[in-house]
Coordinates of C-alpha atoms in Angstrom, one line a residue:
X39 CA 151.7 54.9 160.6
X40 CA 148.8 56.6 162.3
X41 CA 145.5 57.8 160.5
X42 CA 143.9 60.6 163.0
X43 CA 140.4 61.9 162.6
X44 CA 139.4 65.5 163.8
X45 CA 136.0 65.0 163.1
X46 CA 134.2 65.7 166.4
X47 CA 130.9 64.4 168.0
X48 CA 129.0 65.8 170.5
X49 CA 128.0 62.8 171.5
X50 CA 124.0 63.2 171.9
X51 CA 122.4 66.9 172.6
X52 CA 118.6 66.5 173.9
X53 CA 115.4 68.1 174.2
X54 CA 113.4 67.5 177.1
X55 CA 109.6 67.3 177.2
X56 CA 107.8 67.2 180.5
X57 CA 104.7 68.6 181.9
X58 CA 103.8 68.8 186.1
X59 CA 102.5 65.4 187.7
X60 CA 98.7 65.6 189.2
X61 CA 98.5 67.1 192.2
X62 CA 101.9 69.2 192.5
X63 CA 101.8 72.1 194.6
X64 CA 103.9 75.2 194.3
X65 CA 105.8 75.0 197.8
X66 CA 107.6 71.8 196.5
X67 CA 110.6 73.4 196.3
X68 CA 110.6 73.7 200.6
X69 CA 112.7 70.2 201.4
X70 CA 115.0 70.1 198.8
X71 CA 117.2 67.1 200.3
X72 CA 114.6 64.4 200.0
X73 CA 114.2 65.3 195.7
X74 CA 115.7 63.6 193.3
X75 CA 119.3 64.1 192.0
X76 CA 119.9 65.3 188.4
X77 CA 119.3 63.6 185.6
X78 CA 122.9 62.6 183.8
X79 CA 121.4 63.1 180.3
X80 CA 120.2 66.6 181.9
X81 CA 122.4 68.2 178.7
X82 CA 123.8 72.1 178.2
X83 CA 121.0 72.5 175.5
X84 CA 118.1 71.5 178.3
X85 CA 119.5 73.6 181.1
X86 CA 119.9 76.4 178.5
X87 CA 116.2 76.2 178.3
X88 CA 115.1 76.0 181.8
X89 CA 117.2 78.8 183.0
X90 CA 115.7 81.1 180.5
X91 CA 112.6 80.6 181.5
X92 CA 113.3 81.0 185.1
X93 CA 112.0 84.6 185.2
X94 CA 108.5 83.2 184.3
X95 CA 108.3 80.7 186.7
X96 CA 109.3 82.9 189.4
X97 CA 106.7 86.1 188.7
X98 CA 104.2 85.0 191.7
X99 CA 100.7 83.9 191.7
X100 CA 99.4 86.6 191.3
X101 CA 101.3 87.7 188.0
X102 CA 100.0 84.3 186.7
X103 CA 97.3 84.0 184.2
X104 CA 95.1 80.5 184.1
X105 CA 97.3 79.4 181.1
X106 CA 100.3 80.0 182.8
X107 CA 99.9 78.4 185.5
X108 CA 101.8 74.5 184.7
X109 CA 104.8 75.5 186.7
X110 CA 104.1 77.8 189.6
X111 CA 106.8 79.2 191.4
X112 CA 106.4 82.0 194.1
X113 CA 108.8 84.2 195.6
X114 CA 109.0 82.3 198.9
X115 CA 110.0 79.5 196.8
X116 CA 112.5 80.9 194.5
X117 CA 114.1 81.8 198.0
X118 CA 115.5 78.6 198.3
X119 CA 117.1 78.0 195.7
X120 CA 120.9 78.8 196.2
X121 CA 122.0 77.8 193.3
X122 CA 121.3 76.8 189.8
X123 CA 121.3 72.8 190.1
X124 CA 119.1 73.4 193.2
X125 CA 116.7 74.6 190.7
X126 CA 117.0 72.1 187.7
X127 CA 116.4 69.6 190.7
X128 CA 113.2 71.0 191.3
X129 CA 111.9 71.7 188.0
X130 CA 112.5 68.1 187.1
X131 CA 111.3 66.5 189.8
X132 CA 107.8 65.8 190.3
X133 CA 107.2 66.0 186.2
X134 CA 106.2 63.5 183.9
X135 CA 108.2 62.7 180.8
X136 CA 106.0 62.7 177.7
X137 CA 109.7 62.4 175.6
X138 CA 113.5 63.2 174.9
X139 CA 114.2 63.8 171.4
X140 CA 118.3 63.2 170.8
X141 CA 120.9 64.2 168.4
X142 CA 123.5 62.3 167.5
X143 CA 126.2 62.1 164.6
X144 CA 126.6 59.1 162.6
X145 CA 129.0 57.0 161.8
X146 CA 129.6 56.2 157.6
X147 CA 128.3 53.0 156.7
X148 CA 131.5 51.5 155.7
X149 CA 133.8 53.4 158.5
X150 CA 133.6 50.5 161.0
X151 CA 134.6 47.8 158.1
X152 CA 137.2 50.5 157.0
X153 CA 138.8 51.1 160.6
X154 CA 139.6 47.3 160.4
X155 CA 141.3 46.7 157.1
X156 CA 143.4 49.7 158.4
X157 CA 144.3 47.9 161.3
X158 CA 145.3 44.4 159.6
X159 CA 147.4 47.0 157.3
X160 CA 149.3 48.0 160.5
X161 CA 147.4 51.4 160.8
X162 CA 146.1 52.8 163.8
X163 CA 143.1 54.7 163.8
X164 CA 143.2 57.4 165.9
X165 CA 139.9 59.5 166.9
X166 CA 140.1 63.1 168.5
X167 CA 136.8 64.6 169.8
X168 CA 136.0 67.6 171.3
X169 CA 133.5 66.5 173.9
X170 CA 133.6 65.2 177.1
X171 CA 134.9 61.2 177.8
X172 CA 131.8 59.5 177.7
X173 CA 129.9 61.0 174.7
X174 CA 133.5 60.5 173.2
X175 CA 133.2 57.1 174.2
X176 CA 129.6 56.6 172.6
X177 CA 130.8 57.6 169.4
X178 CA 133.8 55.5 169.2
X179 CA 132.0 52.8 170.0
X180 CA 129.7 52.8 166.9
X181 CA 133.1 53.2 165.1
X182 CA 134.2 50.2 166.2
X183 CA 137.6 51.4 168.6
X184 CA 138.7 50.0 172.0
X185 CA 136.5 51.4 174.8
X186 CA 137.3 49.5 177.4
X187 CA 139.6 50.8 180.1
X188 CA 142.5 53.0 180.0
X189 CA 141.8 53.0 176.3
X190 CA 140.6 56.9 176.3
X191 CA 142.8 59.9 177.2
X192 CA 141.4 63.5 178.1
X193 CA 143.9 66.2 176.6
X194 CA 142.1 69.0 178.2
X195 CA 144.0 70.3 181.5
X196 CA 142.1 69.8 184.5
X197 CA 142.4 72.4 186.8
X198 CA 143.6 71.0 190.1
X199 CA 144.8 68.2 188.9
X200 CA 146.7 65.9 191.1
X201 CA 148.9 62.9 191.4
X202 CA 151.4 64.5 188.6
X203 CA 148.8 65.2 186.3
X204 CA 147.2 61.6 186.4
X205 CA 143.3 61.5 186.3
X206 CA 141.4 58.4 187.4
X207 CA 138.0 58.1 185.9
X208 CA 135.1 57.5 188.4
X209 CA 133.7 54.3 186.2
X210 CA 137.2 52.2 185.4
X211 CA 140.0 51.5 187.4
X212 CA 142.8 52.7 185.6
X213 CA 144.9 56.5 186.1
X214 CA 146.2 58.4 182.2
X215 CA 147.8 61.3 181.7
X216 CA 145.7 64.5 181.8
X217 CA 146.2 67.1 179.8
X218 CA 148.9 67.3 176.2
X219 CA 151.4 69.0 178.4
X220 CA 151.8 65.6 180.7
X221 CA 151.5 63.3 177.6
X222 CA 155.5 63.8 176.8
X223 CA 156.5 63.3 180.5
X224 CA 154.8 59.9 180.4
X225 CA 155.7 58.5 177.2
X226 CA 159.8 59.3 178.6
X227 CA 159.2 58.0 182.5
X228 CA 156.8 55.7 182.2
X229 CA 155.5 53.7 178.9
X230 CA 154.4 54.2 175.4
X231 CA 150.5 54.0 175.9
X232 CA 148.9 57.6 174.4
X233 CA 150.9 56.3 171.6
X234 CA 148.5 53.3 171.2
X235 CA 145.4 54.4 172.0
X236 CA 142.5 55.3 170.0
X237 CA 140.9 57.9 171.4
X238 CA 141.4 61.4 172.5
X239 CA 138.5 63.2 174.2
X240 CA 138.5 66.8 174.9
X241 CA 140.3 68.1 172.7
X242 CA 141.4 71.5 171.1
X243 CA 143.1 72.1 167.7
X244 CA 145.8 73.1 169.4
X245 CA 146.2 70.0 171.5
X246 CA 145.3 67.9 169.0
X247 CA 148.0 69.7 166.8
X248 CA 150.2 69.0 169.5
X249 CA 149.4 65.4 169.9
X250 CA 150.5 64.7 166.0
X251 CA 153.8 66.3 166.6
X252 CA 154.3 63.9 169.9
X253 CA 153.4 61.0 167.1
X254 CA 155.7 62.4 164.7
X255 CA 158.5 62.4 167.3
X256 CA 157.7 59.1 167.8
X257 CA 158.3 57.6 164.3
X258 CA 154.7 57.2 163.4
X259 CA 153.9 58.7 159.8
X260 CA 150.7 60.9 160.7
X261 CA 147.8 61.2 158.0
X262 CA 145.4 63.3 159.1
X263 CA 141.3 63.0 157.9
X264 CA 138.9 65.8 159.0
X265 CA 136.1 68.0 157.9
X266 CA 136.3 70.6 154.6
X267 CA 134.5 73.2 156.4
X268 CA 136.0 73.6 159.7
X269 CA 138.4 76.0 159.3
X270 CA 140.3 75.3 162.5
X271 CA 141.4 71.8 160.5
X272 CA 143.8 74.1 158.1
X273 CA 146.8 74.5 160.6
X274 CA 145.8 70.3 161.6
X275 CA 146.5 69.6 158.0
X276 CA 149.5 71.7 157.4
X277 CA 151.2 70.0 160.6
X278 CA 150.4 66.1 159.4
X279 CA 152.1 64.5 156.7
X280 CA 149.1 63.5 154.7
X281 CA 146.3 65.3 155.0
X282 CA 142.7 64.4 153.4
X283 CA 139.9 66.8 153.2
X284 CA 136.4 65.2 154.0
X285 CA 133.0 66.9 152.5
X286 CA 130.2 66.6 154.6
X287 CA 126.8 65.5 154.3
X288 CA 125.6 68.2 151.7
X289 CA 122.1 68.7 152.9
X290 CA 122.7 72.3 153.5
X291 CA 124.8 73.0 150.0
X292 CA 121.5 71.6 147.8
X293 CA 120.9 74.4 144.7
X294 CA 117.6 73.8 142.6
X295 CA 117.0 75.8 139.5
X296 CA 115.0 78.3 139.4
X297 CA 111.3 78.4 137.1
X298 CA 113.1 79.2 133.8
X299 CA 116.7 78.6 134.6
X300 CA 118.8 76.5 132.8
X301 CA 119.3 72.5 134.7
X302 CA 123.3 73.4 134.8
X303 CA 122.8 76.0 137.3
X304 CA 121.8 73.0 139.8
X305 CA 123.7 71.5 142.4
X306 CA 123.2 68.4 144.2
X307 CA 124.8 69.3 147.0
X308 CA 128.5 68.3 146.9
X309 CA 130.8 71.5 147.9
X310 CA 132.9 70.2 145.0
X311 CA 131.1 69.1 141.8
X312 CA 132.8 69.7 138.8
X313 CA 130.0 72.5 136.8
X314 CA 128.2 73.2 140.2
X315 CA 127.2 76.5 141.3
X316 CA 130.0 78.0 143.5
X317 CA 128.6 78.8 146.8
X318 CA 130.6 80.3 150.0
X319 CA 130.7 76.6 151.1
X320 CA 132.5 75.4 148.2
X321 CA 135.2 78.6 148.3
X322 CA 135.6 77.8 152.6
X323 CA 136.5 74.4 151.7
X324 CA 138.7 75.0 148.9
X325 CA 140.9 77.7 151.6
X326 CA 140.1 75.1 154.1
X327 CA 141.9 72.1 152.5
X328 CA 145.2 74.2 150.5
X329 CA 147.2 71.6 153.2
X330 CA 145.6 68.5 151.9
X331 CA 146.6 66.8 148.2
X332 CA 143.1 64.5 148.6
X333 CA 140.0 65.4 149.0
X334 CA 137.0 62.9 149.5
X335 CA 133.5 63.9 148.2
X336 CA 130.3 62.9 150.3
X337 CA 129.5 59.9 148.1
X338 CA 133.2 58.6 148.2
X339 CA 133.8 55.1 149.5
X340 CA 136.5 55.1 152.7
X341 CA 138.1 52.3 151.0
X342 CA 139.5 54.7 148.2
X343 CA 141.9 55.1 150.7
X344 CA 142.7 51.6 151.3
X345 CA 143.2 51.2 147.4
X346 CA 146.3 54.8 147.9
X347 CA 148.1 53.1 150.6
X348 CA 148.3 50.0 148.6
X349 CA 149.5 51.6 145.9
X350 CA 151.9 53.7 147.9
X351 CA 153.5 50.7 149.4
X352 CA 153.8 48.9 145.8
X353 CA 155.5 51.7 144.7
X354 CA 157.7 52.4 147.5
X355 CA 159.0 48.5 147.6
X356 CA 159.7 49.1 143.7
X357 CA 161.6 52.4 144.5
X358 CA 163.5 50.6 147.1
X359 CA 164.6 47.7 144.7
X360 CA 165.2 50.2 141.8
X361 CA 167.9 52.2 144.3
X362 CA 169.3 49.1 145.1
X363 CA 170.2 48.5 141.7
X364 CA 171.7 51.7 140.6
X365 CA 173.6 51.4 143.8
X366 CA 174.8 47.8 142.8
X367 CA 175.6 48.7 139.6
X368 CA 177.4 52.1 140.2
X369 CA 179.4 49.9 143.0
X370 CA 180.0 46.6 140.7
X371 CA 181.7 49.2 137.7
X372 CA 183.7 50.4 140.5
X373 CA 185.2 46.7 141.6
X374 CA 185.8 46.0 138.2
X375 CA 188.1 48.7 137.3
X376 CA 189.6 47.9 140.3
X377 CA 190.0 44.4 139.5
X378 CA 191.4 45.7 136.3
X379 CA 193.8 48.3 137.9
X380 CA 195.2 45.3 140.9
X381 CA 195.7 42.9 137.8
X382 CA 197.6 45.9 135.9
X383 CA 195.4 45.9 133.1
X384 CA 193.9 49.1 131.6
X385 CA 190.3 50.0 133.0
X386 CA 187.7 47.3 131.3
X387 CA 185.2 50.0 131.3
X388 CA 186.2 53.5 130.4
X389 CA 184.6 56.5 131.2
X390 CA 181.9 56.8 128.3
X391 CA 181.3 53.0 129.0
X392 CA 180.4 53.8 132.2
X393 CA 178.2 56.4 131.4
X394 CA 176.3 54.9 129.1
X395 CA 175.8 51.9 131.8
X396 CA 174.9 54.4 134.4
X397 CA 173.0 56.3 132.9
X398 CA 171.1 54.7 130.0
X399 CA 170.7 51.0 130.5
X400 CA 170.8 50.4 134.6
X401 CA 168.0 53.5 134.9
X402 CA 166.2 52.0 132.0
X403 CA 166.1 48.6 134.2
X404 CA 165.1 50.3 137.3
X405 CA 162.1 52.2 135.8
X406 CA 161.0 49.1 134.5
X407 CA 160.7 48.1 138.4
X408 CA 158.0 50.4 138.8
X409 CA 155.5 48.4 136.6
X410 CA 156.1 45.2 139.3
X411 CA 152.0 44.0 139.8
X412 CA 150.9 44.4 143.4
X413 CA 151.7 41.7 145.9
X414 CA 149.1 39.9 147.4
X415 CA 149.8 40.3 150.9
X416 CA 151.0 43.8 150.8
X417 CA 148.1 45.6 153.1
X418 CA 149.0 42.5 155.8
X419 CA 152.3 44.1 156.4
X420 CA 153.4 45.9 159.1
X421 CA 154.9 49.4 158.3
X422 CA 158.3 50.3 160.0
X423 CA 158.6 53.3 162.2
X424 CA 160.2 56.4 160.6
X425 CA 163.4 56.4 162.3
X426 CA 166.3 54.6 161.8
X427 CA 166.0 53.1 158.6
X428 CA 169.0 51.6 158.4
X429 CA 169.8 50.2 161.8
X430 CA 171.9 47.1 160.6
X431 CA 173.7 48.8 158.1
X432 CA 176.8 45.7 158.1
X433 CA 173.8 42.9 157.3
X434 CA 173.1 45.6 153.9
X435 CA 176.4 45.5 153.4
X436 CA 177.6 42.3 153.4
X437 CA 174.8 41.8 151.0
X438 CA 175.8 44.6 148.3
X439 CA 179.5 42.9 148.5
X440 CA 178.2 39.0 147.7
X441 CA 175.6 40.2 145.6
X442 CA 178.6 42.2 143.3
X443 CA 181.1 40.0 143.7
X444 CA 179.5 37.4 140.5
X445 CA 178.5 40.2 137.6
X446 CA 181.8 41.6 138.6
X447 CA 184.4 38.4 138.4
X448 CA 182.5 37.6 135.4
X449 CA 182.8 41.0 133.8
X450 CA 186.6 41.2 134.5
X451 CA 186.9 37.3 133.3
X452 CA 185.3 38.0 130.0
X453 CA 187.5 41.5 129.7
X454 CA 190.8 39.5 130.1
X455 CA 189.9 36.6 127.8
X456 CA 188.8 38.9 125.1
X457 CA 191.6 40.7 125.8
X458 CA 194.3 38.1 125.6
X459 CA 192.9 36.7 122.2
X460 CA 192.5 40.0 120.6
X461 CA 195.6 41.7 121.1
X462 CA 198.6 41.0 118.4
X463 CA 200.9 38.9 118.8
X464 CA 199.0 37.8 121.6
X465 CA 200.9 36.8 125.0
X466 CA 199.8 33.7 126.8
X467 CA 197.1 34.6 129.8
X468 CA 199.5 34.6 132.4
X469 CA 202.0 36.8 131.2
X470 CA 199.2 39.4 130.0
X471 CA 199.7 41.5 133.0
X472 CA 203.1 41.7 133.1
X473 CA 203.0 42.7 129.2
X474 CA 201.1 45.3 130.2
X475 CA 202.5 46.6 133.4
X476 CA 205.8 47.0 131.5
X477 CA 204.3 49.9 128.9
X478 CA 201.8 52.5 129.0
X479 CA 198.4 51.4 127.4
X480 CA 197.6 54.6 126.1
X481 CA 200.4 54.5 123.8
X482 CA 199.8 51.4 122.4
X483 CA 200.2 50.3 118.6
X484 CA 196.7 50.6 116.4
X485 CA 196.0 47.0 116.0
X486 CA 196.6 47.3 119.9
X487 CA 194.0 49.7 120.5
X488 CA 191.2 48.4 118.5
X489 CA 191.8 45.3 120.0
X490 CA 191.9 46.7 123.7
X491 CA 188.4 48.9 122.6
X492 CA 187.0 45.2 121.7
X493 CA 187.7 43.6 124.9
X494 CA 186.2 46.7 126.5
X495 CA 183.5 46.2 124.7
X496 CA 182.6 42.8 125.6
X497 CA 183.2 43.7 129.0
X498 CA 180.5 46.3 128.4
X499 CA 177.8 43.8 127.0
X500 CA 178.3 41.5 129.4
X501 CA 178.2 43.7 132.2
X502 CA 174.8 45.0 131.1
X503 CA 173.3 41.5 130.3
X504 CA 174.1 40.8 134.2
X505 CA 172.3 44.2 135.2
X506 CA 169.2 42.7 133.4
X507 CA 169.7 38.9 135.3
X508 CA 170.1 40.9 138.6
X509 CA 167.3 43.3 138.0
X510 CA 164.9 40.2 137.3
X511 CA 165.5 38.9 140.9
X512 CA 164.3 42.2 142.6
X513 CA 161.2 42.0 141.3
X514 CA 160.4 41.2 145.5
X515 CA 162.4 41.8 148.5
X516 CA 161.8 38.5 149.9
X517 CA 160.3 36.2 147.3
X518 CA 162.4 33.9 145.2
X519 CA 162.8 34.5 141.5
X520 CA 160.4 31.0 140.8
X521 CA 158.1 32.4 143.1
X522 CA 157.9 36.0 142.0
X523 CA 158.2 35.3 138.1
X524 CA 160.1 38.0 136.1
X525 CA 157.9 37.6 133.4
X526 CA 154.8 39.0 135.2
X527 CA 156.5 41.9 134.5
X528 CA 155.7 43.1 131.0
X529 CA 157.3 46.5 131.5
X530 CA 160.6 44.7 132.4
X531 CA 160.8 42.0 129.4
X532 CA 160.2 45.1 127.3
X533 CA 163.3 47.1 128.7
X534 CA 165.6 44.4 129.1
X535 CA 164.9 43.8 125.4
X536 CA 165.6 47.5 124.3
X537 CA 168.2 48.0 127.0
X538 CA 170.1 45.1 125.4
X539 CA 169.3 45.7 121.7
X540 CA 171.1 49.5 122.1
X541 CA 174.0 47.8 124.3
X542 CA 174.8 45.7 120.9
X543 CA 174.4 48.4 118.8
X544 CA 176.2 51.0 120.9
X545 CA 178.8 48.3 120.8
X546 CA 178.9 47.3 117.2
X547 CA 178.8 51.5 116.3
X548 CA 182.5 51.5 118.3
X549 CA 184.1 48.9 116.8
X550 CA 182.5 49.7 112.9
X551 CA 185.1 51.4 111.8
X552 CA 188.1 49.1 113.2
X553 CA 189.2 46.0 112.2
X554 CA 189.6 44.1 115.9
X555 CA 189.6 40.6 114.5
X556 CA 186.9 39.3 116.6
X557 CA 187.0 35.9 115.3
X558 CA 190.0 35.3 117.7
X559 CA 187.4 35.2 120.4
X560 CA 187.6 31.6 121.9
X561 CA 184.3 30.2 123.1
X562 CA 184.7 30.2 126.7
X563 CA 184.8 34.1 126.6
X564 CA 180.6 33.7 125.4
X565 CA 180.3 31.1 127.5
X566 CA 181.5 32.7 130.7
X567 CA 179.8 36.1 129.5
X568 CA 176.2 34.3 129.2
X569 CA 176.6 32.6 132.5
X570 CA 175.4 34.4 134.0
X571 CA 171.9 33.5 134.8
X572 CA 173.4 29.8 135.5
X573 CA 175.8 31.6 138.5
X574 CA 173.7 34.8 139.5
X575 CA 170.3 33.9 140.1
X576 CA 171.0 30.9 142.9
X577 CA 173.4 33.6 144.6
X578 CA 170.9 36.1 144.5
X579 CA 168.0 34.2 145.8
X580 CA 170.3 32.5 148.7
X581 CA 170.6 36.2 149.7
X582 CA 167.0 36.8 149.7
X583 CA 166.4 33.7 151.1
X584 CA 169.0 34.4 154.5
X585 CA 167.3 38.4 154.5
X586 CA 163.8 36.8 154.5
X587 CA 164.5 35.1 157.6
X588 CA 165.7 38.5 159.1
X589 CA 162.3 40.4 158.1
X590 CA 159.9 37.7 159.0
X591 CA 161.5 37.9 162.5
X592 CA 161.3 41.9 162.5
X593 CA 157.9 41.6 160.8
X594 CA 156.8 39.9 164.3
X595 CA 157.6 41.7 166.2
X596 CA 156.4 45.0 164.9
X597 CA 153.0 43.1 165.0
X598 CA 154.0 42.1 168.8
X599 CA 154.4 45.5 169.4
X600 CA 151.0 47.0 167.6
X601 CA 148.8 44.5 168.8
X602 CA 150.4 44.2 172.3
X603 CA 148.7 46.9 174.6
X604 CA 151.2 46.7 178.1
X605 CA 149.2 48.2 180.5
X606 CA 146.0 48.8 178.4
X607 CA 144.1 46.5 180.2
X608 CA 145.2 46.4 183.6
X609 CA 145.4 49.7 186.2
X610 CA 148.3 51.1 186.9

């Protein structure tokens, strides 16, 4: 899973304050080759300020007052400057630096710990910056992201890029793809480094959205976080699988009540505070965050998202286990009737009983699995890619068959033994199949019909009890029943008791108007029915232990792929 941030940082913008050095002359622009190099910290803001003052500098000696002789360029001196770079170098040279004022974006106090916890959970934080590489790395370093070697990719297309769309950074020995149009060819022909870096610089909204699509094409689930007041984020939010709008620091949106007005008209600065004065910022944030199911106010801790991820993982695991129970129950009912048909017997579970089990009992048990307590290690589990969900279909089919055989066998035995004792003039157990094989069971005598219904009721109650036993083993995918006790789930305990009580009441209602001679049922029928925990739990736990070995290997491989960045710390 990728968490992408579209909040851009311009690094630092500065304003330079200087004065001419003592003894400076107006002809110092004559020999430009001897002047100093243009400082790297001379930003666009400083360049713009100096160039705006260029006409004033070129006024000539006779046009300047005494108070304006701080920088006195003559017309002859200005003629020597062929380019703006020459002029800027000369202005900066022979000046005394009085001070440098910088402006920069500061991350929230808990963002570094938040990114570290995301990394432990197998979620890669990716920062998209519109600034240049060095400014982006400066801010990314404060976020706790890797900034060494080839950890930053420029998404802008460089004019005249050589070597097939690759660019070599001048301060490191590494070559990375340059431009969003070269990301897919690099992934297809070279390696997957663009999927593993955490910093993209020189990004535009269009290139950011295209890179999010690249992540999704390679099986990543993308959660996009961005400013709620940046209108270009709306389409980016819509492209991502999950979007979170973040409220900026609200110093510009505070509204104080005027003299004599009620205090309710005040606003603490938040653009989403309930009861606050609706401003243009609140309206803009609401429109920008239309695709966002989540919205974080400025004072909300980022760990709220960690709680959301933890709860989502718990619910997803519970839903998977509930789906396993539903599928296994449907498969078991089909196998029970198939086994009865192979024995030339009437169906052990007729249609209305299957509806009761599959539409009432099993869904109730499956719903209780959604209340399983959170596992302590859930936030250190590596998520799998969002493709090839069932890569080992044969193994899961084997698990389903092995887990379904014991309840099917026990239910069929309960049905056969009860039917053999309840039928009038009951034949021996070995001749039961031949008895029904020579006649149509739909035209039996009334006493035989009641006996058949009673045997089917016994099978229904036994199967419901076996479903309860199986659901007790589905609290956790890999931990055994002894390691993860089902009684920790109070909802499951209540649901199991209610489902058994309703099934027994339903069976008693079916037999209330007839004489089925239930006293004829032997003790071994009850013993087989209540042997479910003794037979089912060990078989289920053995399957989970076998699955645990496979799951542990997959987790180690996933952590290796997530942590190891082949080529990330070595040049190509």
